[in-house]
PDB file of C-alpha atoms in Angstrom:
ATOM      1  CA  MET A   1     198.110  52.864  -2.562  1.00 61.00           C
ATOM      2  CA  ALA A   2     196.590  49.823  -4.300  1.00 67.00           C
ATOM      3  CA  LYS A   3     196.548  49.786  -8.097  1.00 67.00           C
ATOM      4  CA  THR A   4     192.746  49.831  -8.154  1.00 72.00           C
ATOM      5  CA  ASP A   5     192.702  52.936  -5.943  1.00 64.00           C
ATOM      6  CA  LYS A   6     195.298  54.627  -8.167  1.00 66.00           C
ATOM      7  CA  ALA A   7     193.108  53.857 -11.168  1.00 67.00           C
ATOM      8  CA  LYS A   8     190.069  55.336  -9.422  1.00 64.00           C
ATOM      9  CA  ILE A   9     191.932  58.570  -8.630  1.00 62.00           C
ATOM     10  CA  PHE A  10     193.293  58.814 -12.180  1.00 62.00           C
ATOM     11  CA  PHE A  11     189.782  58.341 -13.570  1.00 56.00           C
ATOM     12  CA  GLN A  12     188.546  61.122 -11.257  1.00 58.00           C
ATOM     13  CA  HIS A  13     191.081  63.507 -12.765  1.00 66.00           C
ATOM     14  CA  VAL A  14     190.281  62.743 -16.409  1.00 63.00           C
ATOM     15  CA  MET A  15     186.549  62.009 -16.477  1.00 59.00           C
ATOM     16  CA  PRO A  16     184.142  64.753 -17.685  1.00 58.00           C
ATOM     17  CA  LYS A  17     182.692  65.266 -14.211  1.00 56.00           C
ATOM     18  CA  HIS A  18     180.351  68.162 -14.980  1.00 62.00           C
ATOM     19  CA  LEU A  19     178.926  66.492 -18.084  1.00 62.00           C
ATOM     20  CA  ILE A  20     178.279  63.206 -16.268  1.00 60.00           C
ATOM     21  CA  SER A  21     176.730  65.030 -13.323  1.00 59.00           C
ATOM     22  CA  ARG A  22     174.383  67.127 -15.463  1.00 67.00           C
ATOM     23  CA  LEU A  23     173.288  64.109 -17.511  1.00 69.00           C
ATOM     24  CA  MET A  24     172.573  62.258 -14.285  1.00 68.00           C
ATOM     25  CA  GLY A  25     170.635  65.296 -13.120  1.00 67.00           C
ATOM     26  CA  LYS A  26     168.377  65.135 -16.166  1.00 74.00           C
ATOM     27  CA  PHE A  27     167.679  61.451 -15.564  1.00 72.00           C
ATOM     28  CA  ALA A  28     167.073  62.007 -11.831  1.00 75.00           C
ATOM     29  CA  ALA A  29     164.453  64.687 -12.611  1.00 78.00           C
ATOM     30  CA  ALA A  30     162.742  62.686 -15.371  1.00 84.00           C
ATOM     31  CA  ARG A  31     159.447  60.823 -14.996  1.00 89.00           C
ATOM     32  CA  ALA A  32     160.680  57.715 -16.773  1.00 84.00           C
ATOM     33  CA  GLY A  33     157.977  55.331 -15.587  1.00 89.00           C
ATOM     34  CA  TRP A  34     159.059  51.707 -15.275  1.00 91.00           C
ATOM     35  CA  PHE A  35     162.713  52.615 -15.834  1.00 91.00           C
ATOM     36  CA  THR A  36     162.702  55.059 -12.897  1.00 93.00           C
ATOM     37  CA  GLN A  37     160.945  52.475 -10.717  1.00 94.00           C
ATOM     38  CA  THR A  38     163.440  49.760 -11.680  1.00 94.00           C
ATOM     39  CA  PHE A  39     166.374  52.039 -10.879  1.00 93.00           C
ATOM     40  CA  ILE A  40     164.894  53.086  -7.518  1.00 94.00           C
ATOM     41  CA  ARG A  41     164.387  49.434  -6.540  1.00 95.00           C
ATOM     42  CA  TRP A  42     167.947  48.585  -7.596  1.00 95.00           C
ATOM     43  CA  PHE A  43     169.262  51.538  -5.582  1.00 92.00           C
ATOM     44  CA  ILE A  44     167.358  50.408  -2.481  1.00 95.00           C
ATOM     45  CA  ARG A  45     168.816  46.899  -2.757  1.00 95.00           C
ATOM     46  CA  GLN A  46     172.319  48.075  -3.632  1.00 94.00           C
ATOM     47  CA  TYR A  47     172.631  50.448  -0.674  1.00 91.00           C
ATOM     48  CA  LYS A  48     170.414  48.515   1.775  1.00 94.00           C
ATOM     49  CA  ILE A  49     168.105  51.460   2.372  1.00 94.00           C
ATOM     50  CA  ASP A  50     165.533  51.030   5.149  1.00 94.00           C
ATOM     51  CA  MET A  51     162.359  52.300   3.510  1.00 96.00           C
ATOM     52  CA  SER A  52     160.386  51.772   6.717  1.00 96.00           C
ATOM     53  CA  GLU A  53     161.924  55.063   7.907  1.00 96.00           C
ATOM     54  CA  ALA A  54     160.381  57.031   5.042  1.00 96.00           C
ATOM     55  CA  ILE A  55     156.973  58.681   5.250  1.00 96.00           C
ATOM     56  CA  GLU A  56     156.267  57.093   1.857  1.00 96.00           C
ATOM     57  CA  GLU A  57     157.576  53.540   2.247  1.00 96.00           C
ATOM     58  CA  SER A  58     156.640  52.241  -1.198  1.00 95.00           C
ATOM     59  CA  PRO A  59     159.088  52.878  -4.067  1.00 93.00           C
ATOM     60  CA  GLN A  60     156.052  53.303  -6.327  1.00 94.00           C
ATOM     61  CA  ALA A  61     155.157  56.520  -4.481  1.00 95.00           C
ATOM     62  CA  TYR A  62     158.121  58.291  -6.104  1.00 95.00           C
ATOM     63  CA  LYS A  63     157.654  59.479  -9.678  1.00 94.00           C
ATOM     64  CA  THR A  64     161.275  60.617 -10.128  1.00 92.00           C
ATOM     65  CA  PHE A  65     164.572  59.510  -8.662  1.00 89.00           C
ATOM     66  CA  ASN A  66     164.942  62.989  -7.125  1.00 87.00           C
ATOM     67  CA  ASP A  67     161.643  62.520  -5.285  1.00 92.00           C
ATOM     68  CA  PHE A  68     162.961  59.266  -3.868  1.00 92.00           C
ATOM     69  CA  PHE A  69     166.419  60.568  -3.040  1.00 89.00           C
ATOM     70  CA  THR A  70     165.072  63.559  -1.107  1.00 90.00           C
ATOM     71  CA  ARG A  71     162.407  61.435   0.614  1.00 93.00           C
ATOM     72  CA  ARG A  72     161.208  62.711   3.960  1.00 95.00           C
ATOM     73  CA  LEU A  73     161.551  60.565   7.062  1.00 95.00           C
ATOM     74  CA  LYS A  74     158.963  59.919   9.733  1.00 95.00           C
ATOM     75  CA  PRO A  75     159.616  62.793  12.166  1.00 91.00           C
ATOM     76  CA  GLU A  76     159.394  60.566  15.234  1.00 94.00           C
ATOM     77  CA  LEU A  77     162.477  58.687  13.985  1.00 95.00           C
ATOM     78  CA  ARG A  78     164.680  61.801  14.112  1.00 95.00           C
ATOM     79  CA  PRO A  79     163.637  63.547  17.345  1.00 94.00           C
ATOM     80  CA  LEU A  80     165.500  66.688  18.348  1.00 94.00           C
ATOM     81  CA  LYS A  81     167.528  65.439  21.313  1.00 93.00           C
ATOM     82  CA  ALA A  82     169.834  68.441  21.725  1.00 92.00           C
ATOM     83  CA  ASP A  83     168.978  70.625  24.728  1.00 93.00           C
ATOM     84  CA  ASP A  84     169.087  74.431  24.806  1.00 93.00           C
ATOM     85  CA  ASP A  85     172.813  74.398  25.617  1.00 94.00           C
ATOM     86  CA  GLU A  86     173.634  71.870  22.879  1.00 96.00           C
ATOM     87  CA  LEU A  87     173.941  71.797  19.089  1.00 97.00           C
ATOM     88  CA  ALA A  88     172.203  69.130  17.034  1.00 97.00           C
ATOM     89  CA  HIS A  89     173.658  67.115  14.194  1.00 98.00           C
ATOM     90  CA  PRO A  90     172.413  68.668  10.947  1.00 97.00           C
ATOM     91  CA  VAL A  91     172.449  65.482   8.844  1.00 97.00           C
ATOM     92  CA  ASP A  92     172.539  61.709   8.771  1.00 95.00           C
ATOM     93  CA  GLY A  93     176.059  60.735   7.764  1.00 94.00           C
ATOM     94  CA  ALA A  94     179.520  60.060   9.139  1.00 94.00           C
ATOM     95  CA  VAL A  95     182.182  62.400  10.471  1.00 95.00           C
ATOM     96  CA  SER A  96     185.053  62.800   8.033  1.00 93.00           C
ATOM     97  CA  GLN A  97     187.119  65.124  10.241  1.00 95.00           C
ATOM     98  CA  LEU A  98     186.569  67.672  13.004  1.00 96.00           C
ATOM     99  CA  GLY A  99     188.657  69.911  15.185  1.00 95.00           C
ATOM    100  CA  GLU A 100     190.361  73.286  15.326  1.00 97.00           C
ATOM    101  CA  ILE A 101     190.857  75.627  12.389  1.00 97.00           C
ATOM    102  CA  LYS A 102     194.598  76.286  12.680  1.00 96.00           C
ATOM    103  CA  ASP A 103     196.167  79.348  11.063  1.00 94.00           C
ATOM    104  CA  GLY A 104     193.258  79.590   8.664  1.00 96.00           C
ATOM    105  CA  ARG A 105     193.630  75.960   7.523  1.00 97.00           C
ATOM    106  CA  ILE A 106     191.156  73.072   7.840  1.00 96.00           C
ATOM    107  CA  PHE A 107     192.363  69.479   8.146  1.00 94.00           C
ATOM    108  CA  GLN A 108     191.156  67.236   5.294  1.00 92.00           C
ATOM    109  CA  ALA A 109     193.129  63.985   5.693  1.00 87.00           C
ATOM    110  CA  LYS A 110     196.666  62.901   6.521  1.00 83.00           C
ATOM    111  CA  GLY A 111     198.975  65.130   4.491  1.00 86.00           C
ATOM    112  CA  HIS A 112     196.181  67.441   3.280  1.00 90.00           C
ATOM    113  CA  ASP A 113     194.592  70.622   4.546  1.00 93.00           C
ATOM    114  CA  TYR A 114     192.922  73.557   2.805  1.00 94.00           C
ATOM    115  CA  SER A 115     192.152  77.237   3.204  1.00 96.00           C
ATOM    116  CA  LEU A 116     189.148  78.353   5.267  1.00 97.00           C
ATOM    117  CA  GLN A 117     188.975  81.556   3.214  1.00 97.00           C
ATOM    118  CA  GLU A 118     188.978  79.646  -0.060  1.00 96.00           C
ATOM    119  CA  LEU A 119     186.298  77.267   1.235  1.00 96.00           C
ATOM    120  CA  LEU A 120     183.976  80.188   1.984  1.00 97.00           C
ATOM    121  CA  GLY A 121     184.437  81.742  -1.445  1.00 95.00           C
ATOM    122  CA  GLY A 122     187.585  83.842  -1.074  1.00 93.00           C
ATOM    123  CA  SER A 123     186.349  86.697   1.136  1.00 95.00           C
ATOM    124  CA  GLU A 124     188.713  87.604   3.966  1.00 96.00           C
ATOM    125  CA  GLU A 125     185.830  89.335   5.737  1.00 97.00           C
ATOM    126  CA  ASP A 126     183.715  86.173   5.675  1.00 97.00           C
ATOM    127  CA  ALA A 127     186.579  83.989   6.924  1.00 97.00           C
ATOM    128  CA  LYS A 128     187.797  86.259   9.733  1.00 97.00           C
ATOM    129  CA  PRO A 129     185.111  85.354  12.350  1.00 97.00           C
ATOM    130  CA  PHE A 130     186.062  81.671  12.096  1.00 98.00           C
ATOM    131  CA  MET A 131     189.839  82.013  12.423  1.00 97.00           C
ATOM    132  CA  ASN A 132     191.127  79.594  15.085  1.00 96.00           C
ATOM    133  CA  GLY A 133     187.582  78.352  15.568  1.00 97.00           C
ATOM    134  CA  ASP A 134     186.268  74.831  15.073  1.00 97.00           C
ATOM    135  CA  PHE A 135     185.036  72.817  12.099  1.00 98.00           C
ATOM    136  CA  ALA A 136     183.228  69.568  11.401  1.00 97.00           C
ATOM    137  CA  THR A 137     183.106  67.780   8.039  1.00 96.00           C
ATOM    138  CA  ILE A 138     180.246  65.288   7.649  1.00 96.00           C
ATOM    139  CA  TYR A 139     179.968  62.925   4.672  1.00 93.00           C
ATOM    140  CA  LEU A 140     176.586  61.749   3.418  1.00 92.00           C
ATOM    141  CA  ALA A 141     176.627  58.294   1.828  1.00 89.00           C
ATOM    142  CA  PRO A 142     174.153  57.319  -0.927  1.00 86.00           C
ATOM    143  CA  LYS A 143     172.018  55.415   1.605  1.00 89.00           C
ATOM    144  CA  ASP A 144     171.601  58.419   3.896  1.00 92.00           C
ATOM    145  CA  TYR A 145     168.746  60.868   4.343  1.00 92.00           C
ATOM    146  CA  HIS A 146     169.741  63.878   2.238  1.00 92.00           C
ATOM    147  CA  ARG A 147     167.930  66.826   3.771  1.00 94.00           C
ATOM    148  CA  ILE A 148     170.055  69.196   5.842  1.00 96.00           C
ATOM    149  CA  HIS A 149     168.861  70.787   9.083  1.00 97.00           C
ATOM    150  CA  MET A 150     169.949  73.577  11.414  1.00 98.00           C
ATOM    151  CA  PRO A 151     172.183  72.603  14.351  1.00 97.00           C
ATOM    152  CA  CYS A 152     170.986  75.692  16.279  1.00 97.00           C
ATOM    153  CA  ASP A 153     168.743  78.737  15.900  1.00 97.00           C
ATOM    154  CA  GLY A 154     170.066  81.183  13.317  1.00 97.00           C
ATOM    155  CA  VAL A 155     169.382  84.151  11.078  1.00 98.00           C
ATOM    156  CA  LEU A 156     170.727  83.909   7.536  1.00 98.00           C
ATOM    157  CA  LYS A 157     173.309  86.582   6.799  1.00 98.00           C
ATOM    158  CA  LYS A 158     174.756  85.609   3.431  1.00 98.00           C
ATOM    159  CA  MET A 159     174.727  82.901   0.768  1.00 97.00           C
ATOM    160  CA  VAL A 160     177.599  82.343  -1.670  1.00 96.00           C
ATOM    161  CA  TYR A 161     177.679  80.109  -4.755  1.00 94.00           C
ATOM    162  CA  VAL A 162     181.233  79.016  -5.572  1.00 93.00           C
ATOM    163  CA  PRO A 163     181.872  77.289  -8.930  1.00 90.00           C
ATOM    164  CA  GLY A 164     184.364  74.448  -9.025  1.00 84.00           C
ATOM    165  CA  ASP A 165     185.154  70.850  -9.886  1.00 82.00           C
ATOM    166  CA  LEU A 166     182.904  67.895  -9.136  1.00 75.00           C
ATOM    167  CA  TYR A 167     185.259  65.252  -7.771  1.00 73.00           C
ATOM    168  CA  SER A 168     183.664  62.372  -5.902  1.00 71.00           C
ATOM    169  CA  VAL A 169     183.731  62.944  -2.169  1.00 76.00           C
ATOM    170  CA  ASN A 170     184.618  59.870  -0.108  1.00 70.00           C
ATOM    171  CA  PRO A 171     187.497  58.699   2.120  1.00 70.00           C
ATOM    172  CA  LEU A 172     189.620  57.735  -0.899  1.00 71.00           C
ATOM    173  CA  THR A 173     189.380  61.116  -2.644  1.00 77.00           C
ATOM    174  CA  ALA A 174     189.737  62.994   0.658  1.00 78.00           C
ATOM    175  CA  ALA A 175     193.054  61.207   1.196  1.00 76.00           C
ATOM    176  CA  ASN A 176     194.324  61.711  -2.370  1.00 80.00           C
ATOM    177  CA  VAL A 177     192.798  64.826  -3.973  1.00 81.00           C
ATOM    178  CA  PRO A 178     194.389  67.987  -2.543  1.00 82.00           C
ATOM    179  CA  ASN A 179     192.116  70.854  -1.555  1.00 83.00           C
ATOM    180  CA  LEU A 180     189.047  68.696  -2.233  1.00 87.00           C
ATOM    181  CA  PHE A 181     186.357  70.596  -0.317  1.00 87.00           C
ATOM    182  CA  ALA A 182     187.623  74.023  -1.386  1.00 89.00           C
ATOM    183  CA  ARG A 183     187.980  72.739  -4.949  1.00 88.00           C
ATOM    184  CA  ASN A 184     184.516  71.356  -5.624  1.00 87.00           C
ATOM    185  CA  GLU A 185     181.418  73.388  -6.498  1.00 90.00           C
ATOM    186  CA  ARG A 186     179.642  74.447  -3.319  1.00 91.00           C
ATOM    187  CA  VAL A 187     177.005  76.628  -1.677  1.00 95.00           C
ATOM    188  CA  VAL A 188     178.014  78.559   1.460  1.00 97.00           C
ATOM    189  CA  ALA A 189     175.409  79.732   3.982  1.00 98.00           C
ATOM    190  CA  ILE A 190     176.589  82.075   6.753  1.00 98.00           C
ATOM    191  CA  PHE A 191     174.369  82.582   9.798  1.00 98.00           C
ATOM    192  CA  ASP A 192     174.293  84.711  12.919  1.00 97.00           C
ATOM    193  CA  THR A 193     173.348  82.286  15.676  1.00 96.00           C
ATOM    194  CA  GLU A 194     173.038  81.861  19.421  1.00 91.00           C
ATOM    195  CA  VAL A 195     176.662  80.610  19.423  1.00 94.00           C
ATOM    196  CA  GLY A 196     177.941  83.450  17.237  1.00 96.00           C
ATOM    197  CA  PRO A 197     178.745  83.187  13.523  1.00 97.00           C
ATOM    198  CA  MET A 198     178.309  79.808  11.853  1.00 98.00           C
ATOM    199  CA  SER A 199     178.825  78.693   8.275  1.00 98.00           C
ATOM    200  CA  MET A 200     177.315  75.647   6.610  1.00 98.00           C
ATOM    201  CA  VAL A 201     179.029  74.697   3.351  1.00 97.00           C
ATOM    202  CA  LEU A 202     177.153  72.300   1.073  1.00 95.00           C
ATOM    203  CA  VAL A 203     179.803  70.663  -1.121  1.00 93.00           C
ATOM    204  CA  GLY A 204     178.940  69.199  -4.521  1.00 84.00           C
ATOM    205  CA  ALA A 205     180.433  66.039  -6.011  1.00 77.00           C
ATOM    206  CA  THR A 206     180.316  63.814  -9.088  1.00 70.00           C
ATOM    207  CA  ILE A 207     176.695  63.075 -10.096  1.00 64.00           C
ATOM    208  CA  VAL A 208     175.336  65.480  -7.467  1.00 62.00           C
ATOM    209  CA  ALA A 209     172.511  66.746  -9.623  1.00 56.00           C
ATOM    210  CA  SER A 210     171.450  69.683  -7.460  1.00 79.00           C
ATOM    211  CA  ILE A 211     172.032  71.656  -4.276  1.00 88.00           C
ATOM    212  CA  GLY A 212     169.113  73.651  -2.902  1.00 90.00           C
ATOM    213  CA  THR A 213     168.093  75.721   0.122  1.00 95.00           C
ATOM    214  CA  VAL A 214     164.681  76.320   1.665  1.00 95.00           C
ATOM    215  CA  TRP A 215     164.886  80.082   1.116  1.00 96.00           C
ATOM    216  CA  SER A 216     165.984  80.113  -2.523  1.00 90.00           C
ATOM    217  CA  GLY A 217     165.083  76.709  -3.967  1.00 89.00           C
ATOM    218  CA  THR A 218     167.606  75.193  -6.369  1.00 81.00           C
ATOM    219  CA  VAL A 219     170.903  77.086  -6.287  1.00 85.00           C
ATOM    220  CA  THR A 220     172.852  74.846  -8.661  1.00 80.00           C
ATOM    221  CA  PRO A 221     172.333  74.015 -11.439  1.00 73.00           C
ATOM    222  CA  PRO A 222     172.259  76.326 -13.295  1.00 66.00           C
ATOM    223  CA  THR A 223     175.911  76.930 -12.700  1.00 58.00           C
ATOM    224  CA  GLY A 224     178.249  79.688 -13.694  1.00 68.00           C
ATOM    225  CA  GLY A 225     181.916  80.441 -13.978  1.00 78.00           C
ATOM    226  CA  ARG A 226     182.018  83.099 -11.294  1.00 89.00           C
ATOM    227  CA  ILE A 227     181.328  83.423  -7.587  1.00 93.00           C
ATOM    228  CA  GLN A 228     177.900  84.852  -6.792  1.00 93.00           C
ATOM    229  CA  SER A 229     176.672  86.084  -3.408  1.00 94.00           C
ATOM    230  CA  TRP A 230     173.424  87.219  -1.827  1.00 95.00           C
ATOM    231  CA  SER A 231     173.008  89.187   1.424  1.00 96.00           C
ATOM    232  CA  TYR A 232     169.968  89.035   3.715  1.00 97.00           C
ATOM    233  CA  PRO A 233     168.542  91.444   6.318  1.00 96.00           C
ATOM    234  CA  ALA A 234     169.104  90.716   9.994  1.00 93.00           C
ATOM    235  CA  SER A 235     165.582  91.754  10.984  1.00 93.00           C
ATOM    236  CA  GLY A 236     162.223  92.693   9.543  1.00 93.00           C
ATOM    237  CA  PRO A 237     159.746  90.735   7.420  1.00 92.00           C
ATOM    238  CA  ALA A 238     162.389  89.727   4.864  1.00 92.00           C
ATOM    239  CA  ALA A 239     164.765  88.245   7.459  1.00 96.00           C
ATOM    240  CA  ILE A 240     165.191  84.462   7.287  1.00 97.00           C
ATOM    241  CA  HIS A 241     164.989  82.899  10.747  1.00 97.00           C
ATOM    242  CA  LEU A 242     165.510  79.156  11.096  1.00 98.00           C
ATOM    243  CA  LYS A 243     165.074  77.188  14.315  1.00 97.00           C
ATOM    244  CA  LYS A 244     167.243  74.334  15.525  1.00 97.00           C
ATOM    245  CA  GLY A 245     166.156  71.184  13.704  1.00 96.00           C
ATOM    246  CA  GLU A 246     164.426  73.018  10.864  1.00 97.00           C
ATOM    247  CA  GLU A 247     165.356  72.057   7.323  1.00 97.00           C
ATOM    248  CA  MET A 248     167.792  74.452   5.614  1.00 96.00           C
ATOM    249  CA  GLY A 249     168.686  72.657   2.387  1.00 94.00           C
ATOM    250  CA  HIS A 250     169.101  69.417   0.469  1.00 92.00           C
ATOM    251  CA  PHE A 251     171.270  67.434  -1.911  1.00 88.00           C
ATOM    252  CA  LYS A 252     169.833  65.649  -4.927  1.00 79.00           C
ATOM    253  CA  LEU A 253     172.463  62.944  -4.825  1.00 71.00           C
ATOM    254  CA  GLY A 254     174.593  63.634  -1.842  1.00 65.00           C
ATOM    255  CA  SER A 255     177.953  64.809  -0.764  1.00 82.00           C
ATOM    256  CA  THR A 256     179.355  66.626   2.250  1.00 92.00           C
ATOM    257  CA  VAL A 257     178.560  69.409   4.715  1.00 96.00           C
ATOM    258  CA  VAL A 258     181.369  71.422   6.312  1.00 97.00           C
ATOM    259  CA  LEU A 259     180.427  73.492   9.374  1.00 98.00           C
ATOM    260  CA  THR A 260     182.601  76.224  10.892  1.00 98.00           C
ATOM    261  CA  PHE A 261     182.237  78.034  14.221  1.00 98.00           C
ATOM    262  CA  ALA A 262     184.015  80.895  15.965  1.00 97.00           C
ATOM    263  CA  LYS A 263     186.819  80.378  18.459  1.00 96.00           C
ATOM    264  CA  ASP A 264     185.721  79.128  21.893  1.00 95.00           C
ATOM    265  CA  ALA A 265     182.057  78.943  20.867  1.00 96.00           C
ATOM    266  CA  ILE A 266     181.442  75.198  21.107  1.00 97.00           C
ATOM    267  CA  GLU A 267     182.899  71.966  22.387  1.00 96.00           C
ATOM    268  CA  PHE A 268     182.252  68.833  20.337  1.00 96.00           C
ATOM    269  CA  ASP A 269     180.699  65.831  22.058  1.00 94.00           C
ATOM    270  CA  ASP A 270     183.340  63.589  23.650  1.00 92.00           C
ATOM    271  CA  ASP A 271     182.260  60.564  21.621  1.00 92.00           C
ATOM    272  CA  LEU A 272     182.532  62.365  18.277  1.00 93.00           C
ATOM    273  CA  GLU A 273     185.537  61.411  16.153  1.00 93.00           C
ATOM    274  CA  PRO A 274     186.373  60.584  12.518  1.00 93.00           C
ATOM    275  CA  ARG A 275     184.094  57.824  11.174  1.00 92.00           C
ATOM    276  CA  SER A 276     181.487  58.424  13.902  1.00 95.00           C
ATOM    277  CA  THR A 277     177.950  57.930  12.622  1.00 95.00           C
ATOM    278  CA  THR A 278     175.734  60.990  12.860  1.00 96.00           C
ATOM    279  CA  ARG A 279     171.949  61.148  13.052  1.00 96.00           C
ATOM    280  CA  MET A 280     170.057  64.354  12.522  1.00 96.00           C
ATOM    281  CA  GLY A 281     168.816  65.800  15.826  1.00 96.00           C
ATOM    282  CA  GLN A 282     171.254  63.994  18.106  1.00 96.00           C
ATOM    283  CA  VAL A 283     173.797  65.964  20.147  1.00 96.00           C
ATOM    284  CA  MET A 284     176.796  67.265  18.190  1.00 97.00           C
ATOM    285  CA  ALA A 285     178.348  69.761  20.603  1.00 97.00           C
ATOM    286  CA  LYS A 286     177.971  71.741  23.803  1.00 95.00           C
ATOM    287  CA  ILE A 287     177.642  75.513  23.723  1.00 94.00           C
ATOM    288  CA  LYS A 288     180.417  76.863  25.922  1.00 86.00           C
ATOM    289  CA  ALA A 289     179.125  78.644  29.024  1.00 65.00           C
ATOM    290  CA  GLU A 290     180.862  81.947  28.222  1.00 66.00           C
ATOM    291  CA  THR A 291     179.298  81.922  24.761  1.00 62.00           C
ATOM    292  CA  LYS A 292     175.817  81.462  26.189  1.00 58.00           C
ATOM    293  CA  GLU A 293     176.387  84.175  28.794  1.00 51.00           C
ATOM    294  CA  SER A 294     177.571  86.723  26.229  1.00 56.00           C
ATOM    295  CA  ASP A 295     174.585  85.876  24.041  1.00 59.00           C
ATOM    296  CA  ASP A 296     172.247  86.425  27.001  1.00 55.00           C
TER     297      ASP A 296
END
């Protein structure tokens, strides 16, 4: 590893990650007038963001950095291309890793894997349906659209808030920080879907000011030192049904989404591999025929 990379990893270990992230969160939520506008314009230039994709193209339309960062895109630019027998990509980003969950472990990078059960908050019951299933880890870069959508129809079963560290999430930290995705603060959403059980794990990172969902608003912050969970009814007026392509959550400053599926439920698209670019609504995977038949 290069000396500069070693220095970056060392700094990740020693820096006050929560303090920096919460201070950034306060700035991102502040209406700081010309200073906010100057920072937004710098951010657009720095990360080469195509503002023509946004519903509000002018930086002046955004009163806070959070408003800008969670900007909505013109819907015609992210059409839902996945058919009834296909899953859609939930986010704009890039594939970090994908594949089989082997012996309850998820591959992170060469030389590193981590526990499925730990990722989901420590419950053996929650992890069991995904044993020997499949996973996909998708990284959202600063330039990306940061709203998260459903890859298929689903009914929310459970949400879990898991406290943790706030390491940066990128290829360098994935290759050098053990247990990264099961180590960072995260929000776990578990759904019953047309392909069986599915979890979507929204992983926090350094300067990620907030993680929210459409059914509960901001989940973190505030944060806590213990795992918290919420259960939801499967039917009735209080049940939370979300259709494929509907928004399910967001990052205010972005990170990573880890998806898990049951064994033999899906088959990832042939062209999908690490570093593949993803666009919300495009085809992520095929629903296996036996899965569809059992659901029918």
